């Protein structure tokens, strides 16, 4: 089990977000079973659960292609004595779809959406979609009945992220090409999460 990152949601301070990665679904079952059945979780689960208002808001995703996942292992995770919070921001964009993402939507992303974001200085560092396989660890519920395309971008600072958001809002390529091109596939507006890495988040 790879703990990719832990974050606080800048717009919802009661929300704690983390990303976990697994090589495949069978590895996921084995790793989660070992953790939640192990001594560390058993010793701390009551205290941990008491801090959670909702632990079922889980999206099960997979990279669209092998080259759209996040770099692994990536930068080393900070040591336990880390004391300086990162100044970076991670934006996750969730596109909720009427149907599973297909080759046509993937092509639109690569040919139209990604170049616009790159020109705006915010090239996505990961592209994911809903994993259709059955949840192999039902003790940890995941959201079902949804089709999601998600991309992730890292900004060096809150100021750079805010500047990008303002540029994106003013960009005619974004508002007149990308958004109308996405609209037929969407069942809800795009959702943008602004995430603040924690002290020991590997992704930062």
mmCIF file of C-alpha atoms in Angstrom:
data_model
loop_
_atom_site.group_PDB
_atom_site.id
_atom_site.type_symbol
_atom_site.label_atom_id
_atom_site.label_comp_id
_atom_site.label_asym_id
_atom_site.label_seq_id
_atom_site.Cartn_x
_atom_site.Cartn_y
_atom_site.Cartn_z
ATOM 1 C CA UNK A 1 0.000 0.000 0.000
ATOM 2 C CA UNK A 2 1.454 3.321 -1.106
ATOM 3 C CA UNK A 3 0.343 6.344 0.913
ATOM 4 C CA UNK A 4 0.494 8.881 -1.913
ATOM 5 C CA UNK A 5 -0.596 11.938 0.012
ATOM 6 C CA UNK A 6 -2.588 13.391 2.899
ATOM 7 C CA UNK A 7 -4.304 16.741 2.648
ATOM 8 C CA UNK A 8 -6.707 19.187 4.187
ATOM 9 C CA UNK A 9 -9.383 20.672 1.970
ATOM 10 C CA UNK A 10 -8.813 24.430 1.918
ATOM 11 C CA UNK A 11 -12.492 25.121 1.266
ATOM 12 C CA UNK A 12 -13.852 22.588 3.778
ATOM 13 C CA UNK A 13 -11.677 22.606 6.847
ATOM 14 C CA UNK A 14 -13.485 19.615 8.354
ATOM 15 C CA UNK A 15 -12.487 17.414 5.409
ATOM 16 C CA UNK A 16 -9.296 15.350 5.457
ATOM 17 C CA UNK A 17 -8.363 13.797 2.124
ATOM 18 C CA UNK A 18 -5.833 11.099 1.434
ATOM 19 C CA UNK A 19 -4.721 9.134 -1.609
ATOM 20 C CA UNK A 20 -3.692 5.504 -1.405
ATOM 21 C CA UNK A 21 -2.268 3.494 -4.276
ATOM 22 C CA UNK A 22 -2.169 -0.237 -4.994
ATOM 23 C CA UNK A 23 -0.683 -2.244 -7.892
ATOM 24 C CA UNK A 24 -3.984 -4.033 -8.527
ATOM 25 C CA UNK A 25 -7.265 -4.976 -6.876
ATOM 26 C CA UNK A 26 -5.982 -8.204 -5.327
ATOM 27 C CA UNK A 27 -3.063 -6.305 -3.785
ATOM 28 C CA UNK A 28 -5.549 -3.772 -2.480
ATOM 29 C CA UNK A 29 -7.555 -6.502 -0.748
ATOM 30 C CA UNK A 30 -4.454 -8.007 0.842
ATOM 31 C CA UNK A 31 -2.976 -4.682 1.970
ATOM 32 C CA UNK A 32 -6.191 -3.309 3.443
ATOM 33 C CA UNK A 33 -6.913 -6.613 5.142
ATOM 34 C CA UNK A 34 -3.464 -6.629 6.713
ATOM 35 C CA UNK A 35 -3.781 -3.033 7.896
ATOM 36 C CA UNK A 36 -7.333 -3.059 9.244
ATOM 37 C CA UNK A 37 -6.811 -6.507 10.738
ATOM 38 C CA UNK A 38 -3.451 -5.603 12.222
ATOM 39 C CA UNK A 39 -2.390 -4.475 15.688
ATOM 40 C CA UNK A 40 -1.808 -0.783 14.897
ATOM 41 C CA UNK A 41 -5.359 -0.173 13.643
ATOM 42 C CA UNK A 42 -6.865 -2.259 16.436
ATOM 43 C CA UNK A 43 -5.001 -0.175 19.000
ATOM 44 C CA UNK A 44 -6.048 3.174 17.544
ATOM 45 C CA UNK A 45 -9.264 2.616 15.606
ATOM 46 C CA UNK A 46 -11.634 4.025 18.224
ATOM 47 C CA UNK A 47 -9.672 7.267 18.513
ATOM 48 C CA UNK A 48 -9.290 7.488 14.725
ATOM 49 C CA UNK A 49 -12.953 6.802 13.999
ATOM 50 C CA UNK A 50 -13.987 9.427 16.535
ATOM 51 C CA UNK A 51 -12.339 12.088 14.363
ATOM 52 C CA UNK A 52 -14.283 11.120 11.222
ATOM 53 C CA UNK A 53 -17.711 12.480 10.360
ATOM 54 C CA UNK A 54 -17.839 10.507 7.109
ATOM 55 C CA UNK A 55 -15.406 7.780 6.105
ATOM 56 C CA UNK A 56 -17.478 6.445 3.184
ATOM 57 C CA UNK A 57 -16.719 9.242 0.700
ATOM 58 C CA UNK A 58 -14.252 7.076 -1.212
ATOM 59 C CA UNK A 59 -13.653 7.110 -4.958
ATOM 60 C CA UNK A 60 -12.069 3.974 -6.399
ATOM 61 C CA UNK A 61 -10.016 5.153 -9.375
ATOM 62 C CA UNK A 62 -7.371 3.826 -11.751
ATOM 63 C CA UNK A 63 -4.999 5.559 -14.181
ATOM 64 C CA UNK A 64 -6.523 6.021 -17.631
ATOM 65 C CA UNK A 65 -3.273 4.611 -19.056
ATOM 66 C CA UNK A 66 -0.042 3.359 -17.552
ATOM 67 C CA UNK A 67 1.576 6.731 -18.247
ATOM 68 C CA UNK A 68 -1.157 8.837 -16.607
ATOM 69 C CA UNK A 69 -0.596 7.626 -13.062
ATOM 70 C CA UNK A 70 1.462 9.568 -10.541
ATOM 71 C CA UNK A 71 5.216 9.098 -10.451
ATOM 72 C CA UNK A 72 6.156 6.265 -8.114
ATOM 73 C CA UNK A 73 7.999 6.215 -5.793
ATOM 74 C CA UNK A 74 8.343 9.974 -6.310
ATOM 75 C CA UNK A 75 10.005 12.211 -3.731
ATOM 76 C CA UNK A 76 10.759 10.627 -0.334
ATOM 77 C CA UNK A 77 8.129 11.065 2.332
ATOM 78 C CA UNK A 78 9.244 13.543 5.031
ATOM 79 C CA UNK A 79 10.416 12.083 8.336
ATOM 80 C CA UNK A 80 8.230 11.991 11.417
ATOM 81 C CA UNK A 81 9.940 15.046 12.885
ATOM 82 C CA UNK A 82 8.968 17.276 9.942
ATOM 83 C CA UNK A 83 7.831 20.657 11.267
ATOM 84 C CA UNK A 84 7.360 22.907 8.233
ATOM 85 C CA UNK A 85 4.102 22.736 6.304
ATOM 86 C CA UNK A 86 4.440 22.742 2.509
ATOM 87 C CA UNK A 87 3.349 25.946 0.801
ATOM 88 C CA UNK A 88 2.142 24.046 -2.265
ATOM 89 C CA UNK A 89 -1.426 23.352 -3.312
ATOM 90 C CA UNK A 90 -2.837 20.321 -5.095
ATOM 91 C CA UNK A 91 -5.927 20.823 -7.236
ATOM 92 C CA UNK A 92 -8.031 17.775 -8.012
ATOM 93 C CA UNK A 93 -10.704 18.218 -10.658
ATOM 94 C CA UNK A 94 -13.582 15.739 -10.695
ATOM 95 C CA UNK A 95 -15.699 15.363 -13.818
ATOM 96 C CA UNK A 96 -18.876 13.392 -13.075
ATOM 97 C CA UNK A 97 -19.965 11.671 -16.264
ATOM 98 C CA UNK A 98 -23.183 10.306 -17.709
ATOM 99 C CA UNK A 99 -21.351 7.143 -18.795
ATOM 100 C CA UNK A 100 -17.907 5.596 -18.281
ATOM 101 C CA UNK A 101 -15.051 7.557 -19.823
ATOM 102 C CA UNK A 102 -14.372 6.183 -23.298
ATOM 103 C CA UNK A 103 -11.769 6.604 -26.028
ATOM 104 C CA UNK A 104 -13.551 9.649 -27.409
ATOM 105 C CA UNK A 105 -13.425 11.461 -24.058
ATOM 106 C CA UNK A 106 -9.820 10.400 -23.513
ATOM 107 C CA UNK A 107 -8.976 11.834 -26.923
ATOM 108 C CA UNK A 108 -10.717 15.116 -26.107
ATOM 109 C CA UNK A 109 -8.737 15.380 -22.904
ATOM 110 C CA UNK A 110 -5.388 14.782 -24.597
ATOM 111 C CA UNK A 111 -6.018 16.834 -27.733
ATOM 112 C CA UNK A 112 -7.980 19.769 -26.329
ATOM 113 C CA UNK A 113 -8.115 19.934 -22.543
ATOM 114 C CA UNK A 114 -4.539 19.051 -21.594
ATOM 115 C CA UNK A 115 -2.960 21.545 -24.065
ATOM 116 C CA UNK A 116 -5.126 24.382 -22.730
ATOM 117 C CA UNK A 117 -4.162 23.631 -19.131
ATOM 118 C CA UNK A 118 -0.516 23.309 -20.137
ATOM 119 C CA UNK A 119 -0.651 26.707 -21.844
ATOM 120 C CA UNK A 120 -2.115 28.095 -18.615
ATOM 121 C CA UNK A 121 0.852 26.717 -16.673
ATOM 122 C CA UNK A 122 -1.073 23.881 -15.036
ATOM 123 C CA UNK A 123 -0.257 20.660 -16.860
ATOM 124 C CA UNK A 124 -2.036 17.749 -15.108
ATOM 125 C CA UNK A 125 0.293 15.307 -13.364
ATOM 126 C CA UNK A 126 -2.195 12.464 -13.187
ATOM 127 C CA UNK A 127 -5.343 11.385 -15.014
ATOM 128 C CA UNK A 128 -7.679 8.789 -13.524
ATOM 129 C CA UNK A 129 -11.100 7.294 -14.070
ATOM 130 C CA UNK A 130 -13.499 5.128 -12.107
ATOM 131 C CA UNK A 131 -12.270 1.586 -11.502
ATOM 132 C CA UNK A 132 -15.192 -0.597 -12.618
ATOM 133 C CA UNK A 133 -14.079 -3.720 -10.741
ATOM 134 C CA UNK A 134 -15.981 -4.868 -7.680
ATOM 135 C CA UNK A 135 -14.756 -3.499 -4.370
ATOM 136 C CA UNK A 136 -12.442 -6.248 -3.149
ATOM 137 C CA UNK A 137 -12.503 -4.973 0.445
ATOM 138 C CA UNK A 138 -16.182 -4.375 1.267
ATOM 139 C CA UNK A 139 -15.394 -3.448 4.877
ATOM 140 C CA UNK A 140 -14.212 -0.145 3.376
ATOM 141 C CA UNK A 141 -17.195 1.102 1.313
ATOM 142 C CA UNK A 142 -16.654 3.062 -1.887
ATOM 143 C CA UNK A 143 -19.002 5.279 -3.859
ATOM 144 C CA UNK A 144 -20.876 3.332 -6.501
ATOM 145 C CA UNK A 145 -23.112 4.174 -9.438
ATOM 146 C CA UNK A 146 -20.877 7.069 -10.532
ATOM 147 C CA UNK A 147 -18.546 7.560 -13.481
ATOM 148 C CA UNK A 148 -15.653 9.919 -12.813
ATOM 149 C CA UNK A 149 -12.753 11.330 -14.780
ATOM 150 C CA UNK A 150 -10.266 13.020 -12.438
ATOM 151 C CA UNK A 151 -7.073 14.958 -12.981
ATOM 152 C CA UNK A 152 -4.562 16.333 -10.523
ATOM 153 C CA UNK A 153 -2.218 19.319 -10.699
ATOM 154 C CA UNK A 154 0.409 20.508 -8.203
ATOM 155 C CA UNK A 155 1.133 24.218 -7.725
ATOM 156 C CA UNK A 156 4.205 25.516 -5.850
ATOM 157 C CA UNK A 157 2.170 27.957 -3.760
ATOM 158 C CA UNK A 158 -1.342 29.116 -2.931
ATOM 159 C CA UNK A 159 -0.636 32.311 -4.873
ATOM 160 C CA UNK A 160 0.298 30.409 -8.023
ATOM 161 C CA UNK A 161 -2.838 28.314 -7.705
ATOM 162 C CA UNK A 162 -5.056 31.366 -7.273
ATOM 163 C CA UNK A 163 -3.388 33.043 -10.248
ATOM 164 C CA UNK A 164 -4.088 29.971 -12.364
ATOM 165 C CA UNK A 165 -7.730 29.913 -11.332
ATOM 166 C CA UNK A 166 -8.112 33.536 -12.361
ATOM 167 C CA UNK A 167 -6.349 32.939 -15.687
ATOM 168 C CA UNK A 168 -8.498 29.876 -16.347
ATOM 169 C CA UNK A 169 -11.687 31.820 -15.690
ATOM 170 C CA UNK A 170 -10.590 34.476 -18.199
ATOM 171 C CA UNK A 171 -9.356 32.007 -20.810
ATOM 172 C CA UNK A 172 -11.603 31.877 -23.881
ATOM 173 C CA UNK A 173 -9.992 28.557 -24.809
ATOM 174 C CA UNK A 174 -11.263 27.174 -21.497
ATOM 175 C CA UNK A 175 -14.685 28.812 -21.437
ATOM 176 C CA UNK A 176 -15.501 28.587 -25.150
ATOM 177 C CA UNK A 177 -13.777 25.349 -26.183
ATOM 178 C CA UNK A 178 -13.006 23.070 -23.259
ATOM 179 C CA UNK A 179 -16.125 23.513 -21.132
ATOM 180 C CA UNK A 180 -18.592 23.314 -24.066
ATOM 181 C CA UNK A 181 -16.683 20.313 -25.394
ATOM 182 C CA UNK A 182 -16.959 18.528 -22.050
ATOM 183 C CA UNK A 183 -20.573 19.485 -21.388
ATOM 184 C CA UNK A 184 -22.289 16.675 -23.354
ATOM 185 C CA UNK A 185 -20.459 14.066 -21.265
ATOM 186 C CA UNK A 186 -21.117 15.650 -17.859
ATOM 187 C CA UNK A 187 -23.989 15.010 -15.468
ATOM 188 C CA UNK A 188 -22.857 17.761 -13.044
ATOM 189 C CA UNK A 189 -20.545 20.797 -13.079
ATOM 190 C CA UNK A 190 -16.831 20.187 -12.673
ATOM 191 C CA UNK A 191 -15.770 19.975 -9.037
ATOM 192 C CA UNK A 192 -12.404 21.497 -8.094
ATOM 193 C CA UNK A 193 -10.809 20.520 -4.766
ATOM 194 C CA UNK A 194 -8.019 22.697 -3.385
ATOM 195 C CA UNK A 195 -5.887 20.482 -1.168
ATOM 196 C CA UNK A 196 -3.209 21.560 1.307
ATOM 197 C CA UNK A 197 -0.523 18.898 1.891
ATOM 198 C CA UNK A 198 0.103 17.873 5.482
ATOM 199 C CA UNK A 199 3.527 17.801 7.127
ATOM 200 C CA UNK A 200 4.336 14.272 5.928
ATOM 201 C CA UNK A 201 2.430 14.116 2.665
ATOM 202 C CA UNK A 202 4.631 12.584 -0.018
ATOM 203 C CA UNK A 203 2.719 14.325 -2.792
ATOM 204 C CA UNK A 204 3.293 18.038 -2.245
#
